[in-house]
Amino acid sequence: MDGVLRRLRSATIAESGDAARVRRLIVVAGTVAEWAGFTEAQWTERLASIGSSAAAAGVESMRIVPSSDGGVVDVATRAGMRRDVRVDGCRVVADPRPDGRANLVEAINRLSGPITEESLQKEVAASGGDVDLVIVLGDPSVLPAALVWELAYAELVYIDADWSTLSVEHIGRSLDEFAVRQRRFGGVIE
């Protein structure tokens, strides 16, 4: 695993400079029903391993969200699935809400003044700013509903894997792919 962490660190910062560094990362993986099947020990191990790999690459915050409900899961169970830990300096949040529209509505409801793009962005991105990279496990023809606002400027990487197999290597390959991309932040090359 140390070799993977060294590769992550050098791939994201070395040749392409700090501009290619992923500061904020979202991973869309699994369903709420699959998450409910995880034991506390499995959660601890999963968040520690992928959080450590992200931190080694300079990621400051990582949010993990499910792709869908995947069945009926009661509100109390869902609330018990939320995790917020710090791993080697990287904040890792597992947020069991698969519908980004609900997050957007909550952000709007928290605003006390006029609703502007800037005020809404500040409220939605309270975790530290725009997302750099979104890693989606699953079908590349489907945009995740969990990410209504975040998809505007983030880079997307799809991985043909499922929640049970999410690993440090998946995160590493995605960060490597991000490092060689030319980010245009919604613009086009002339």
PDB file of C-alpha atoms in Angstrom:
ATOM      1  CA  MET A   1       0.000   0.000   0.000  1.00  0.00           C
ATOM      2  CA  ASP A   2       2.919   2.406   0.623  1.00  0.00           C
ATOM      3  CA  GLY A   3       3.811   2.210  -3.081  1.00  0.00           C
ATOM      4  CA  VAL A   4       0.278   3.221  -4.036  1.00  0.00           C
ATOM      5  CA  LEU A   5       0.380   6.171  -1.628  1.00  0.00           C
ATOM      6  CA  ARG A   6       3.739   7.369  -2.997  1.00  0.00           C
ATOM      7  CA  ARG A   7       2.388   7.087  -6.542  1.00  0.00           C
ATOM      8  CA  LEU A   8      -0.704   9.075  -5.572  1.00  0.00           C
ATOM      9  CA  ARG A   9       1.356  11.825  -3.998  1.00  0.00           C
ATOM     10  CA  SER A  10       3.694  12.220  -6.960  1.00  0.00           C
ATOM     11  CA  ALA A  11       1.040  11.822  -9.661  1.00  0.00           C
ATOM     12  CA  THR A  12      -1.102  14.651  -8.387  1.00  0.00           C
ATOM     13  CA  ILE A  13       1.534  17.224  -7.536  1.00  0.00           C
ATOM     14  CA  ALA A  14       4.750  16.556  -9.487  1.00  0.00           C
ATOM     15  CA  GLU A  15       4.820  17.409 -13.190  1.00  0.00           C
ATOM     16  CA  SER A  16       1.503  19.140 -13.547  1.00  0.00           C
ATOM     17  CA  GLY A  17       2.005  21.309 -10.463  1.00  0.00           C
ATOM     18  CA  ASP A  18      -0.404  22.314  -7.736  1.00  0.00           C
ATOM     19  CA  ALA A  19      -3.105  23.229 -10.281  1.00  0.00           C
ATOM     20  CA  ALA A  20      -3.740  19.520 -10.864  1.00  0.00           C
ATOM     21  CA  ARG A  21      -4.143  18.832  -7.171  1.00  0.00           C
ATOM     22  CA  VAL A  22      -7.502  17.567  -6.019  1.00  0.00           C
ATOM     23  CA  ARG A  23      -8.510  19.446  -2.894  1.00  0.00           C
ATOM     24  CA  ARG A  24     -12.147  18.398  -2.686  1.00  0.00           C
ATOM     25  CA  LEU A  25     -13.310  14.974  -3.805  1.00  0.00           C
ATOM     26  CA  ILE A  26     -16.707  13.286  -3.943  1.00  0.00           C
ATOM     27  CA  VAL A  27     -17.104   9.534  -4.351  1.00  0.00           C
ATOM     28  CA  VAL A  28     -20.525   8.260  -5.475  1.00  0.00           C
ATOM     29  CA  ALA A  29     -20.659   4.598  -4.544  1.00  0.00           C
ATOM     30  CA  GLY A  30     -23.192   2.005  -3.524  1.00  0.00           C
ATOM     31  CA  THR A  31     -26.763   2.400  -2.390  1.00  0.00           C
ATOM     32  CA  VAL A  32     -28.193   3.296   0.997  1.00  0.00           C
ATOM     33  CA  ALA A  33     -29.311  -0.336   1.320  1.00  0.00           C
ATOM     34  CA  GLU A  34     -25.738  -1.553   0.663  1.00  0.00           C
ATOM     35  CA  TRP A  35     -24.387   0.948   3.171  1.00  0.00           C
ATOM     36  CA  ALA A  36     -26.857  -0.344   5.782  1.00  0.00           C
ATOM     37  CA  GLY A  37     -25.265  -3.787   5.426  1.00  0.00           C
ATOM     38  CA  PHE A  38     -21.848  -2.478   6.512  1.00  0.00           C
ATOM     39  CA  THR A  39     -20.738  -3.172  10.070  1.00  0.00           C
ATOM     40  CA  GLU A  40     -19.044  -0.513  12.182  1.00  0.00           C
ATOM     41  CA  ALA A  41     -15.708  -2.287  11.668  1.00  0.00           C
ATOM     42  CA  GLN A  42     -16.191  -2.282   7.880  1.00  0.00           C
ATOM     43  CA  TRP A  43     -16.998   1.446   7.920  1.00  0.00           C
ATOM     44  CA  THR A  44     -13.961   2.210  10.051  1.00  0.00           C
ATOM     45  CA  GLU A  45     -11.643   0.224   7.763  1.00  0.00           C
ATOM     46  CA  ARG A  46     -13.139   1.612   4.527  1.00  0.00           C
ATOM     47  CA  LEU A  47     -12.992   5.258   5.616  1.00  0.00           C
ATOM     48  CA  ALA A  48      -9.477   4.862   7.044  1.00  0.00           C
ATOM     49  CA  SER A  49      -8.056   3.234   3.907  1.00  0.00           C
ATOM     50  CA  ILE A  50      -9.567   5.521   1.272  1.00  0.00           C
ATOM     51  CA  GLY A  51      -9.190   8.571   3.520  1.00  0.00           C
ATOM     52  CA  SER A  52      -5.504   7.819   3.983  1.00  0.00           C
ATOM     53  CA  SER A  53      -4.959   7.431   0.236  1.00  0.00           C
ATOM     54  CA  ALA A  54      -6.783  10.697  -0.456  1.00  0.00           C
ATOM     55  CA  ALA A  55      -4.819  12.531   2.248  1.00  0.00           C
ATOM     56  CA  ALA A  56      -1.534  11.236   0.807  1.00  0.00           C
ATOM     57  CA  ALA A  57      -2.484  12.873  -2.497  1.00  0.00           C
ATOM     58  CA  GLY A  58      -3.226  16.199  -0.805  1.00  0.00           C
ATOM     59  CA  VAL A  59      -7.017  15.932  -0.717  1.00  0.00           C
ATOM     60  CA  GLU A  60      -8.403  18.165   2.032  1.00  0.00           C
ATOM     61  CA  SER A  61     -11.969  16.852   2.089  1.00  0.00           C
ATOM     62  CA  MET A  62     -13.753  13.839   0.672  1.00  0.00           C
ATOM     63  CA  ARG A  63     -17.484  13.203   0.731  1.00  0.00           C
ATOM     64  CA  ILE A  64     -18.912   9.774  -0.024  1.00  0.00           C
ATOM     65  CA  VAL A  65     -22.542   9.599  -1.137  1.00  0.00           C
ATOM     66  CA  PRO A  66     -24.689   6.689  -2.313  1.00  0.00           C
ATOM     67  CA  SER A  67     -25.940   6.553  -5.887  1.00  0.00           C
ATOM     68  CA  SER A  68     -29.506   5.712  -4.821  1.00  0.00           C
ATOM     69  CA  ASP A  69     -31.654   4.352  -2.008  1.00  0.00           C
ATOM     70  CA  GLY A  70     -31.489   0.807  -3.358  1.00  0.00           C
ATOM     71  CA  GLY A  71     -34.561  -0.186  -1.396  1.00  0.00           C
ATOM     72  CA  VAL A  72     -36.489   0.960   1.638  1.00  0.00           C
ATOM     73  CA  VAL A  73     -34.305   2.214   4.471  1.00  0.00           C
ATOM     74  CA  ASP A  74     -35.907   4.019   7.395  1.00  0.00           C
ATOM     75  CA  VAL A  75     -34.832   7.517   8.423  1.00  0.00           C
ATOM     76  CA  ALA A  76     -33.321   6.389  11.746  1.00  0.00           C
ATOM     77  CA  THR A  77     -31.115   3.817  10.016  1.00  0.00           C
ATOM     78  CA  ARG A  78     -30.040   6.391   7.441  1.00  0.00           C
ATOM     79  CA  ALA A  79     -29.183   8.936  10.159  1.00  0.00           C
ATOM     80  CA  GLY A  80     -27.019   6.324  11.887  1.00  0.00           C
ATOM     81  CA  MET A  81     -25.003   5.828   8.690  1.00  0.00           C
ATOM     82  CA  ARG A  82     -23.622   9.365   8.578  1.00  0.00           C
ATOM     83  CA  ARG A  83     -19.908   9.472   9.362  1.00  0.00           C
ATOM     84  CA  ASP A  84     -17.605  12.464   9.715  1.00  0.00           C
ATOM     85  CA  VAL A  85     -13.982  11.615  10.500  1.00  0.00           C
ATOM     86  CA  ARG A  86     -10.550  13.117   9.963  1.00  0.00           C
ATOM     87  CA  VAL A  87      -7.955  10.780   8.453  1.00  0.00           C
ATOM     88  CA  ASP A  88      -4.376  12.063   8.199  1.00  0.00           C
ATOM     89  CA  GLY A  89      -5.614  15.634   7.829  1.00  0.00           C
ATOM     90  CA  CYS A  90      -8.342  14.819   5.280  1.00  0.00           C
ATOM     91  CA  ARG A  91     -11.956  15.291   6.367  1.00  0.00           C
ATOM     92  CA  VAL A  92     -13.981  12.264   5.241  1.00  0.00           C
ATOM     93  CA  VAL A  93     -17.781  12.488   5.345  1.00  0.00           C
ATOM     94  CA  ALA A  94     -20.096   9.611   4.459  1.00  0.00           C
ATOM     95  CA  ASP A  95     -23.464  11.243   3.735  1.00  0.00           C
ATOM     96  CA  PRO A  96     -26.282   8.705   3.242  1.00  0.00           C
ATOM     97  CA  ARG A  97     -28.580  11.122   1.358  1.00  0.00           C
ATOM     98  CA  PRO A  98     -28.624  10.069  -2.310  1.00  0.00           C
ATOM     99  CA  ASP A  99     -30.758  12.967  -3.542  1.00  0.00           C
ATOM    100  CA  GLY A 100     -28.811  16.196  -4.048  1.00  0.00           C
ATOM    101  CA  ARG A 101     -32.037  18.104  -4.565  1.00  0.00           C
ATOM    102  CA  ALA A 102     -32.758  17.724  -0.846  1.00  0.00           C
ATOM    103  CA  ASN A 103     -29.312  19.176  -0.053  1.00  0.00           C
ATOM    104  CA  LEU A 104     -30.029  22.103  -2.377  1.00  0.00           C
ATOM    105  CA  VAL A 105     -33.419  22.783  -0.754  1.00  0.00           C
ATOM    106  CA  GLU A 106     -31.815  22.681   2.714  1.00  0.00           C
ATOM    107  CA  ALA A 107     -29.169  25.178   1.579  1.00  0.00           C
ATOM    108  CA  ILE A 108     -31.848  27.516   0.199  1.00  0.00           C
ATOM    109  CA  ASN A 109     -33.821  27.287   3.444  1.00  0.00           C
ATOM    110  CA  ARG A 110     -30.731  28.281   5.455  1.00  0.00           C
ATOM    111  CA  LEU A 111     -30.273  31.504   3.470  1.00  0.00           C
ATOM    112  CA  SER A 112     -31.528  34.576   5.280  1.00  0.00           C
ATOM    113  CA  GLY A 113     -31.012  37.170   2.546  1.00  0.00           C
ATOM    114  CA  PRO A 114     -31.537  37.286  -1.184  1.00  0.00           C
ATOM    115  CA  ILE A 115     -30.817  34.113  -3.109  1.00  0.00           C
ATOM    116  CA  THR A 116     -27.918  34.728  -5.474  1.00  0.00           C
ATOM    117  CA  GLU A 117     -25.515  32.353  -7.163  1.00  0.00           C
ATOM    118  CA  GLU A 118     -22.791  33.471  -4.746  1.00  0.00           C
ATOM    119  CA  SER A 119     -24.885  33.065  -1.582  1.00  0.00           C
ATOM    120  CA  LEU A 120     -26.182  29.685  -2.683  1.00  0.00           C
ATOM    121  CA  GLN A 121     -22.687  28.506  -3.654  1.00  0.00           C
ATOM    122  CA  LYS A 122     -21.392  29.504  -0.225  1.00  0.00           C
ATOM    123  CA  GLU A 123     -24.181  27.600   1.518  1.00  0.00           C
ATOM    124  CA  VAL A 124     -23.950  24.476  -0.660  1.00  0.00           C
ATOM    125  CA  ALA A 125     -20.166  24.362  -0.529  1.00  0.00           C
ATOM    126  CA  ALA A 126     -19.932  24.968   3.207  1.00  0.00           C
ATOM    127  CA  SER A 127     -17.446  22.087   3.347  1.00  0.00           C
ATOM    128  CA  GLY A 128     -14.783  24.210   1.714  1.00  0.00           C
ATOM    129  CA  GLY A 129     -15.530  25.266  -1.827  1.00  0.00           C
ATOM    130  CA  ASP A 130     -16.023  23.840  -5.268  1.00  0.00           C
ATOM    131  CA  VAL A 131     -15.512  20.141  -5.829  1.00  0.00           C
ATOM    132  CA  ASP A 132     -12.528  19.276  -8.039  1.00  0.00           C
ATOM    133  CA  LEU A 133     -13.236  15.642  -8.823  1.00  0.00           C
ATOM    134  CA  VAL A 134     -16.243  13.318  -8.656  1.00  0.00           C
ATOM    135  CA  ILE A 135     -15.555   9.584  -8.793  1.00  0.00           C
ATOM    136  CA  VAL A 136     -18.648   7.602  -9.759  1.00  0.00           C
ATOM    137  CA  LEU A 137     -18.716   3.837  -9.349  1.00  0.00           C
ATOM    138  CA  GLY A 138     -21.032   2.364 -11.932  1.00  0.00           C
ATOM    139  CA  ASP A 139     -22.665   3.124 -15.248  1.00  0.00           C
ATOM    140  CA  PRO A 140     -20.955   5.989 -17.135  1.00  0.00           C
ATOM    141  CA  SER A 141     -24.218   6.909 -18.861  1.00  0.00           C
ATOM    142  CA  VAL A 142     -25.883   7.945 -15.595  1.00  0.00           C
ATOM    143  CA  LEU A 143     -25.298  11.222 -13.752  1.00  0.00           C
ATOM    144  CA  PRO A 144     -25.731  10.824  -9.997  1.00  0.00           C
ATOM    145  CA  ALA A 145     -28.770  12.577  -8.509  1.00  0.00           C
ATOM    146  CA  ALA A 146     -26.737  13.141  -5.338  1.00  0.00           C
ATOM    147  CA  LEU A 147     -24.802  15.905  -7.074  1.00  0.00           C
ATOM    148  CA  VAL A 148     -27.112  18.600  -8.378  1.00  0.00           C
ATOM    149  CA  TRP A 149     -24.899  21.618  -7.713  1.00  0.00           C
ATOM    150  CA  GLU A 150     -21.473  20.002  -7.612  1.00  0.00           C
ATOM    151  CA  LEU A 151     -21.487  18.788 -11.223  1.00  0.00           C
ATOM    152  CA  ALA A 152     -21.170  22.304 -12.678  1.00  0.00           C
ATOM    153  CA  TYR A 153     -17.373  22.526 -12.585  1.00  0.00           C
ATOM    154  CA  ALA A 154     -16.159  19.200 -11.235  1.00  0.00           C
ATOM    155  CA  GLU A 155     -14.312  16.658 -13.340  1.00  0.00           C
ATOM    156  CA  LEU A 156     -16.038  13.262 -13.536  1.00  0.00           C
ATOM    157  CA  VAL A 157     -14.318   9.878 -13.498  1.00  0.00           C
ATOM    158  CA  TYR A 158     -16.409   6.729 -13.821  1.00  0.00           C
ATOM    159  CA  ILE A 159     -15.122   3.411 -12.488  1.00  0.00           C
ATOM    160  CA  ASP A 160     -16.622   0.053 -13.401  1.00  0.00           C
ATOM    161  CA  ALA A 161     -16.823  -1.270  -9.853  1.00  0.00           C
ATOM    162  CA  ASP A 162     -19.315  -1.550  -7.050  1.00  0.00           C
ATOM    163  CA  TRP A 163     -19.416  -0.415  -3.426  1.00  0.00           C
ATOM    164  CA  SER A 164     -18.133  -3.691  -2.025  1.00  0.00           C
ATOM    165  CA  THR A 165     -14.934  -3.464  -4.102  1.00  0.00           C
ATOM    166  CA  LEU A 166     -14.109   0.254  -3.696  1.00  0.00           C
ATOM    167  CA  SER A 167     -10.388   0.396  -2.938  1.00  0.00           C
ATOM    168  CA  VAL A 168      -7.309   2.579  -2.645  1.00  0.00           C
ATOM    169  CA  GLU A 169      -6.418   1.584  -6.216  1.00  0.00           C
ATOM    170  CA  HIS A 170      -9.724   3.008  -7.533  1.00  0.00           C
ATOM    171  CA  ILE A 171      -9.033   6.318  -5.818  1.00  0.00           C
ATOM    172  CA  GLY A 172      -5.440   6.295  -7.111  1.00  0.00           C
ATOM    173  CA  ARG A 173      -6.400   5.648 -10.727  1.00  0.00           C
ATOM    174  CA  SER A 174      -8.992   8.419 -10.575  1.00  0.00           C
ATOM    175  CA  LEU A 175      -6.517  10.919  -9.127  1.00  0.00           C
ATOM    176  CA  ASP A 176      -3.988   9.916 -11.798  1.00  0.00           C
ATOM    177  CA  GLU A 177      -6.579  10.539 -14.512  1.00  0.00           C
ATOM    178  CA  PHE A 178      -7.458  13.920 -13.017  1.00  0.00           C
ATOM    179  CA  ALA A 179      -3.785  14.938 -12.933  1.00  0.00           C
ATOM    180  CA  VAL A 180      -3.440  14.695 -16.716  1.00  0.00           C
ATOM    181  CA  ARG A 181      -6.677  16.449 -17.617  1.00  0.00           C
ATOM    182  CA  GLN A 182      -6.905  20.002 -18.874  1.00  0.00           C
ATOM    183  CA  ARG A 183      -9.509  21.667 -16.660  1.00  0.00           C
ATOM    184  CA  ARG A 184     -11.639  24.295 -18.354  1.00  0.00           C
ATOM    185  CA  PHE A 185     -14.168  24.980 -15.582  1.00  0.00           C
ATOM    186  CA  GLY A 186     -17.122  24.916 -17.956  1.00  0.00           C
ATOM    187  CA  GLY A 187     -15.287  26.672 -20.790  1.00  0.00           C
ATOM    188  CA  VAL A 188     -14.236  25.355 -24.169  1.00  0.00           C
ATOM    189  CA  ILE A 189     -10.887  25.364 -25.940  1.00  0.00           C
ATOM    190  CA  GLU A 190     -10.764  27.792 -28.854  1.00  0.00           C
TER     191      GLU A 190
END
